[in-house]
Coordinates of C-alpha atoms in Angstrom, one line a residue:
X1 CA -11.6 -10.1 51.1
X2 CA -14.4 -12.3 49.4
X3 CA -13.4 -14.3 47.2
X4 CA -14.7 -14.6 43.5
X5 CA -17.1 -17.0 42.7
X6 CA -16.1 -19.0 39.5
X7 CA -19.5 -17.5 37.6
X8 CA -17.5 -14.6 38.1
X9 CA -13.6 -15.8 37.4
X10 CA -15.3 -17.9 34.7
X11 CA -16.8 -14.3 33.3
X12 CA -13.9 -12.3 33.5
X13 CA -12.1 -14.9 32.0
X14 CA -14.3 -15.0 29.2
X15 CA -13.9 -11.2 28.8
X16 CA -9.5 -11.4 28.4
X17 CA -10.4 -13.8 25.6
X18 CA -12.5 -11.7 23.8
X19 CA -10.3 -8.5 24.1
X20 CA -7.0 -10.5 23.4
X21 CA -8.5 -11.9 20.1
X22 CA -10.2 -8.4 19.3
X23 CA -7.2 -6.4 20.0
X24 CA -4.9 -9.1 17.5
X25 CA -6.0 -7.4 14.6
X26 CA -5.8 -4.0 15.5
X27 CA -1.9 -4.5 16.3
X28 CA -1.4 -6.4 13.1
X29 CA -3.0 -3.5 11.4
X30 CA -0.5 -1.3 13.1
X31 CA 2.6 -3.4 12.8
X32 CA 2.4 -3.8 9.3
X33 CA 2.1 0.0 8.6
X34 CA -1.6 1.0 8.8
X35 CA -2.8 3.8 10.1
X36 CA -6.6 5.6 10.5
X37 CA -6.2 9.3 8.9
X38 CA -7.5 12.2 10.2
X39 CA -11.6 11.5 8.1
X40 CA -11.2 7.8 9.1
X41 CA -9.7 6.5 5.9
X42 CA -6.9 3.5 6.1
X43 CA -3.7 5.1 4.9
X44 CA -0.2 2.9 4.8
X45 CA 2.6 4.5 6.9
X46 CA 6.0 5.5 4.8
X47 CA 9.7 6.8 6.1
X48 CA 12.7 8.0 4.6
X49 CA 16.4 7.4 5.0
X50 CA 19.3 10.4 5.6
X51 CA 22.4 9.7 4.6
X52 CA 25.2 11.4 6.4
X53 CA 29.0 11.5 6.8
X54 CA 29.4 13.0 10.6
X55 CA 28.9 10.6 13.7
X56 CA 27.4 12.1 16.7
X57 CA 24.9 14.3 15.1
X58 CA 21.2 14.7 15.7
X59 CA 18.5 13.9 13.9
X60 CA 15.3 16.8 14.4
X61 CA 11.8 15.9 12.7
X62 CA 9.3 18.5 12.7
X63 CA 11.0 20.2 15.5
X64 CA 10.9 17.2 17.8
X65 CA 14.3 15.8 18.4
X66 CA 14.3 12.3 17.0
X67 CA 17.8 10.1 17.0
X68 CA 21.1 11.2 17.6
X69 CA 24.1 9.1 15.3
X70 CA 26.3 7.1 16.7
X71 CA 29.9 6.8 15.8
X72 CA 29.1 3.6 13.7
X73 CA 26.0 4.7 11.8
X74 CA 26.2 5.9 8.5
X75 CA 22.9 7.5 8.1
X76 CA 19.3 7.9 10.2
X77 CA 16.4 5.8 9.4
X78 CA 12.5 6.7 10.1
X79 CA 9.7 4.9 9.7
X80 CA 6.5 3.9 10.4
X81 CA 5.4 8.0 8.9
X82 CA 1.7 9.1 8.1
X83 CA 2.2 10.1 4.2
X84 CA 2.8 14.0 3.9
X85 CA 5.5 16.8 4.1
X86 CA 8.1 16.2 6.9
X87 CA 10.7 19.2 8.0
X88 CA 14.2 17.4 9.0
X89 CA 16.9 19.0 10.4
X90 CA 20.4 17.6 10.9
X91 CA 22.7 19.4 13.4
X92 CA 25.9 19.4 14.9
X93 CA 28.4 21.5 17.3
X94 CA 30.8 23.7 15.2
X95 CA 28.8 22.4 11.7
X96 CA 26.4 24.4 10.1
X97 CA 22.9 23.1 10.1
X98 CA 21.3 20.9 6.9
X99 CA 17.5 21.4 6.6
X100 CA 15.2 19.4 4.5
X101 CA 11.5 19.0 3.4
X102 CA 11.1 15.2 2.5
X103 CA 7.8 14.1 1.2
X104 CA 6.4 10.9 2.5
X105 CA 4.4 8.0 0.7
X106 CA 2.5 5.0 1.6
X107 CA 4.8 2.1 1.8
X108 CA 7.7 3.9 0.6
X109 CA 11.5 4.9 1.8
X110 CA 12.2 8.1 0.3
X111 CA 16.0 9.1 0.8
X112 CA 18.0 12.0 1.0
X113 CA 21.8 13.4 2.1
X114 CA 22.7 16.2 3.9
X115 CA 25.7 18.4 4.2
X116 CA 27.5 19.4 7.0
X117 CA 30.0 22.4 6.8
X118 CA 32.3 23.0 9.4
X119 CA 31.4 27.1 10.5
X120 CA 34.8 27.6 10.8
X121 CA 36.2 26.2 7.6
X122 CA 40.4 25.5 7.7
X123 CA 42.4 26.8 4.5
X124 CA 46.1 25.5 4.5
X125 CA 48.1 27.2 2.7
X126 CA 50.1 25.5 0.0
X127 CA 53.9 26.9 -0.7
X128 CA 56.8 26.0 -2.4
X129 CA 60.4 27.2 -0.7
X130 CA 63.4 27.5 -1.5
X131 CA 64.3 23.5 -1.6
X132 CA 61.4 22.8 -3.7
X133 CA 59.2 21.3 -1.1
X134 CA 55.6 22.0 -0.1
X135 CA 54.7 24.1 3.2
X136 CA 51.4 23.9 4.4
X137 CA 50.7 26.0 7.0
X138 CA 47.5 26.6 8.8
X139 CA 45.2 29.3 7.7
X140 CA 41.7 30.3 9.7
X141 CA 38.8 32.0 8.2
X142 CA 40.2 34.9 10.4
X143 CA 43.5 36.6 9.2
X144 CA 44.9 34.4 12.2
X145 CA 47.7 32.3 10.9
X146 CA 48.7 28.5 12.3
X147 CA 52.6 28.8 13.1
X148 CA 53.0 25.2 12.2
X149 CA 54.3 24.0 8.8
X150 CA 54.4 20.7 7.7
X151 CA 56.8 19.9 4.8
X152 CA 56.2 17.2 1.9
X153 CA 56.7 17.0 -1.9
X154 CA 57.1 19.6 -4.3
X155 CA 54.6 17.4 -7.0
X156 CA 51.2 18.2 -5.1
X157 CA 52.5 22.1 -5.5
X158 CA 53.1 21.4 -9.0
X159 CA 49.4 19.8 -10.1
X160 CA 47.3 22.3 -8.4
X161 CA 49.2 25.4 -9.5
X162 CA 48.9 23.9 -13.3
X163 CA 45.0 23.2 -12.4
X164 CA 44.6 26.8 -12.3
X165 CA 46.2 27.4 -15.9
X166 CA 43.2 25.9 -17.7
X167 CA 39.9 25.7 -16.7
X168 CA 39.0 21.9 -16.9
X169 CA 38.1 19.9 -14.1
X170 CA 41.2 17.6 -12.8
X171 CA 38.9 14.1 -13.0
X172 CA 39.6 11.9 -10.6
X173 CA 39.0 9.0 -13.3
X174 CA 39.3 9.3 -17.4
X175 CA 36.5 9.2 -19.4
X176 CA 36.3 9.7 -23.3
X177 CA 36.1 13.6 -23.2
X178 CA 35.8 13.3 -26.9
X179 CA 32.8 10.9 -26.7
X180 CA 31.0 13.3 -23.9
X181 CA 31.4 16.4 -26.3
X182 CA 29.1 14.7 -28.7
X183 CA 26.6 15.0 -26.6
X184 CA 26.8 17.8 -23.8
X185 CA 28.7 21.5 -24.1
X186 CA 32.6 21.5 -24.1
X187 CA 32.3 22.3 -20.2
X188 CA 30.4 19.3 -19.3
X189 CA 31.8 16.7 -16.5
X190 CA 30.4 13.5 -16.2
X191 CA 30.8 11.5 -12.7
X192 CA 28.8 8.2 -11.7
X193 CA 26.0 8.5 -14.5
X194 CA 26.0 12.1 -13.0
X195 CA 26.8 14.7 -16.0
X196 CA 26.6 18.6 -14.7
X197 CA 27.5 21.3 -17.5
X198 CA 27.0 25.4 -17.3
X199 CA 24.7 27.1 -19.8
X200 CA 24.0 30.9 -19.1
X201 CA 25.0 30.7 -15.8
X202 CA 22.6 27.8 -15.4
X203 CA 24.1 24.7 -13.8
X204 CA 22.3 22.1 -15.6
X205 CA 22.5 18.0 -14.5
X206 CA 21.5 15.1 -16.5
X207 CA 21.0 11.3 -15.4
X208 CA 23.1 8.5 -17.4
X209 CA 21.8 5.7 -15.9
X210 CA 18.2 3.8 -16.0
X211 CA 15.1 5.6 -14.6
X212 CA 14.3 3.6 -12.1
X213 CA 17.6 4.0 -10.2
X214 CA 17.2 7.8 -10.7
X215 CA 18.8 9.8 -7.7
X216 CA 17.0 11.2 -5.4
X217 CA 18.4 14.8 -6.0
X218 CA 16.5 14.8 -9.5
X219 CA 13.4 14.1 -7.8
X220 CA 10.9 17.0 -5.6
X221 CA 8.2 15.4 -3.8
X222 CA 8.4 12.0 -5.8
X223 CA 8.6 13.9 -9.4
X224 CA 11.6 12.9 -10.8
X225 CA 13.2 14.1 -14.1
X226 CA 16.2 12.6 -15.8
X227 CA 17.0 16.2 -16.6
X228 CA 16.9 18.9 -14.4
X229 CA 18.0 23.1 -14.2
X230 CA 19.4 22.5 -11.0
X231 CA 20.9 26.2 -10.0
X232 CA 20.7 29.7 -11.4
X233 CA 23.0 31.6 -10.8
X234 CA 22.2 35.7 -10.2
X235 CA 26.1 36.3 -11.4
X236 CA 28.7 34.6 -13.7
X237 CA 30.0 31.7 -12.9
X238 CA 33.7 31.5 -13.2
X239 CA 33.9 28.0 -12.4
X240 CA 32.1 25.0 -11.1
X241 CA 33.1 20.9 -10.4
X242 CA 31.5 18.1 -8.5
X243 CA 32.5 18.8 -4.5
X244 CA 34.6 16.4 -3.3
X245 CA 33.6 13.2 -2.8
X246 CA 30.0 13.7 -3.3
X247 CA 27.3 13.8 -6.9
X248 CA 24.7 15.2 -4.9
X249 CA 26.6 18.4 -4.2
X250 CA 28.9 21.1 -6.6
X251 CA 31.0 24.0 -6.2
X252 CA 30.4 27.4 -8.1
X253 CA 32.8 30.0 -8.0
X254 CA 31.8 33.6 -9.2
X255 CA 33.2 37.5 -9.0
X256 CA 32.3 37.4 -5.6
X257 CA 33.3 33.9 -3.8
X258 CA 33.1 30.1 -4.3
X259 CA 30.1 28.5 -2.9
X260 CA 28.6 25.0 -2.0
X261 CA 25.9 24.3 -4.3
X262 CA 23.1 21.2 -3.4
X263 CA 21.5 19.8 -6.9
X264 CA 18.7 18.8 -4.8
X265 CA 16.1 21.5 -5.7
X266 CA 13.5 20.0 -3.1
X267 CA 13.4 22.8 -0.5
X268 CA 15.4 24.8 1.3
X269 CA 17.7 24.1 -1.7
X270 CA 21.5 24.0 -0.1
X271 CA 23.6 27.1 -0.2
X272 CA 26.4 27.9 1.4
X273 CA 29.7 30.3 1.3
X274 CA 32.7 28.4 1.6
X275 CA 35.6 31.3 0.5
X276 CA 34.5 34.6 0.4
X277 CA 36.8 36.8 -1.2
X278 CA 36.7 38.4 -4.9
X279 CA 38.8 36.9 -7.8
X280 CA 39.4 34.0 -5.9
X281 CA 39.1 30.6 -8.0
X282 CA 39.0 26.6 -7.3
X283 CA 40.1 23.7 -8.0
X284 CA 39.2 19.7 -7.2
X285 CA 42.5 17.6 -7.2
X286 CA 42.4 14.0 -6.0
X287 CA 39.3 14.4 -4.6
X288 CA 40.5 17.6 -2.6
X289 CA 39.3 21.2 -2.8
X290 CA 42.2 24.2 -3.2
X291 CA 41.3 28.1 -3.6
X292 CA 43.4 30.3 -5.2
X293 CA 43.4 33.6 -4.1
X294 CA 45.9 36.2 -5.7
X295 CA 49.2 34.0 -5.9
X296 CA 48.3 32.2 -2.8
X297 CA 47.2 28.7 -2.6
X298 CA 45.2 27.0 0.0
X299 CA 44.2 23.4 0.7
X300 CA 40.1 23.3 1.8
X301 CA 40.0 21.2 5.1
X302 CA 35.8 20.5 4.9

């Protein structure tokens, strides 16, 4: 083979410079979030973050399978988004699925939380014997029931029985009731700048703290109100509290069953059966949920 002449090397040589220097721009533009739109205007890419409580679950965007948790990661981050409506999905084996419309826009992290329920929820159920101590003994969502028992003290027994006698939340800090009365209903409870209260079988939520570190969950598509109707409910609710551990997320119970109710309104708003059965009531103690059913008593294992 001939070898170049150095016109030639001395040309193509030429020709690297000029597309390595030409091409530095365009990968600037796209490193530091630009992007050409669909009618050739400059648009600045956006992302959002998903906080979540699981390991080992999987992250779907638009339909296309995007990251999958691992058991160190507290939450899935996406970036580098054209600006616009985004369906997310998180998933798991034996959880039911959390869907999500998150709006994206230029040069911003918009966040959200999902929810993941186990499909087949555990109820222990709480009993006193003869001794005074507390049985727990496992209870499926079939009429199955766990032969083992574990025994401990009578006082947890004690608290949630007497939980059910008035219809207050048990508070897993004290607040000045008395001070929160002069401002919301009698039924209102106040968590983390988070205050919920029922009005007509409306579940309405107001924001405490300063506008521009409003939760997400107030917001729908970037409109954020520091007060929002955040549930109606189609029957009476009997009861309702913050669910455990969580101000993004309550629990209604009505005639028919106790629910899990998202406050985030942005679409598919959360809803989800957690005890089915009529009459039954709840209660949130020590940042645990119990059902009563009848006479019986049952811890929530979520």
């Amino acid at each position: 083979m001939k070898p170049l002449s150095r016109h030639k090397r001395y040309t193509y040589l030429f020709i690297c410079y000029v597309l390595f220097f030409a091409l530095i721009p365009v990968v600037a533009f796209y490193a530091s979030g630009y992007r050409i739109g669909e009618d050739w205007t400059v648009t600045q890419t956006g992302g959002f973050f998903v906080h979540t409580s699981e390991n080992g679950v999987l992250l779907t965007v638009d339909n296309e399978p995007s990251k999958v948790l691992g058991i160190f990661g507290s939450g899935f981050f996406v970036q580098n988004l054209k600006p616009g409506i985004y369906d997310i999905a998180v998933t798991k084996t034996g959880f039911v699925p959390w869907y999500k419309k998150v709006a994206v826009f230029e040069g911003v992290v918009e966040e959200t939380s999902s929810l993941l329920i186990p499909e087949r929820i555990i109820f222990q159920e709480l009993k006193a014997d003869e001794d005074s101590t507390l049985l727990e003994s496992g209870l499926a969502t079939t009429t199955d029931k766990d032969s083992r028992t574990i025994s401990s003290g009578k006082s947890i027994f004690e608290i949630v029985s007497k939980s059910f006698e008035e219809n207050v939340p048990v508070k897993e800090e004290e607040i000045d009731r008395d001070e929160l009365l002069e401002l919301f209903p009698e039924n209102a409870i106040i968590k983390d700048e988070v205050v919920i209260y029922e009005s007509n079988n409306s579940i309405e939520t107001v924001w405490l703290g300063k506008q521009e570190s409003i939760p997400y969950f107030f917001c729908i598509f970037g409109d954020c109100e520091a007060e929002i109707i955040a549930y109606v409910s189609p029957e009476d609710i009997v009861h309702f509290d913050f669910y455990p551990n969580r101000t993004d997320t309550i629990i209604i119970s009505t005639e028919k069953g106790i629910y899990a109710v998202s406050l985030d309104k942005t679409p598919p708003q959360f809803f989800h059966p957690i005890y089915k059965s009529s009459g039954s009531d709840f209660r949130v103690v020590e940042g645990n949920l119990y059902i009563k059913d009848g006479q019986n008593f049952y811890r929530v294992l979520l």
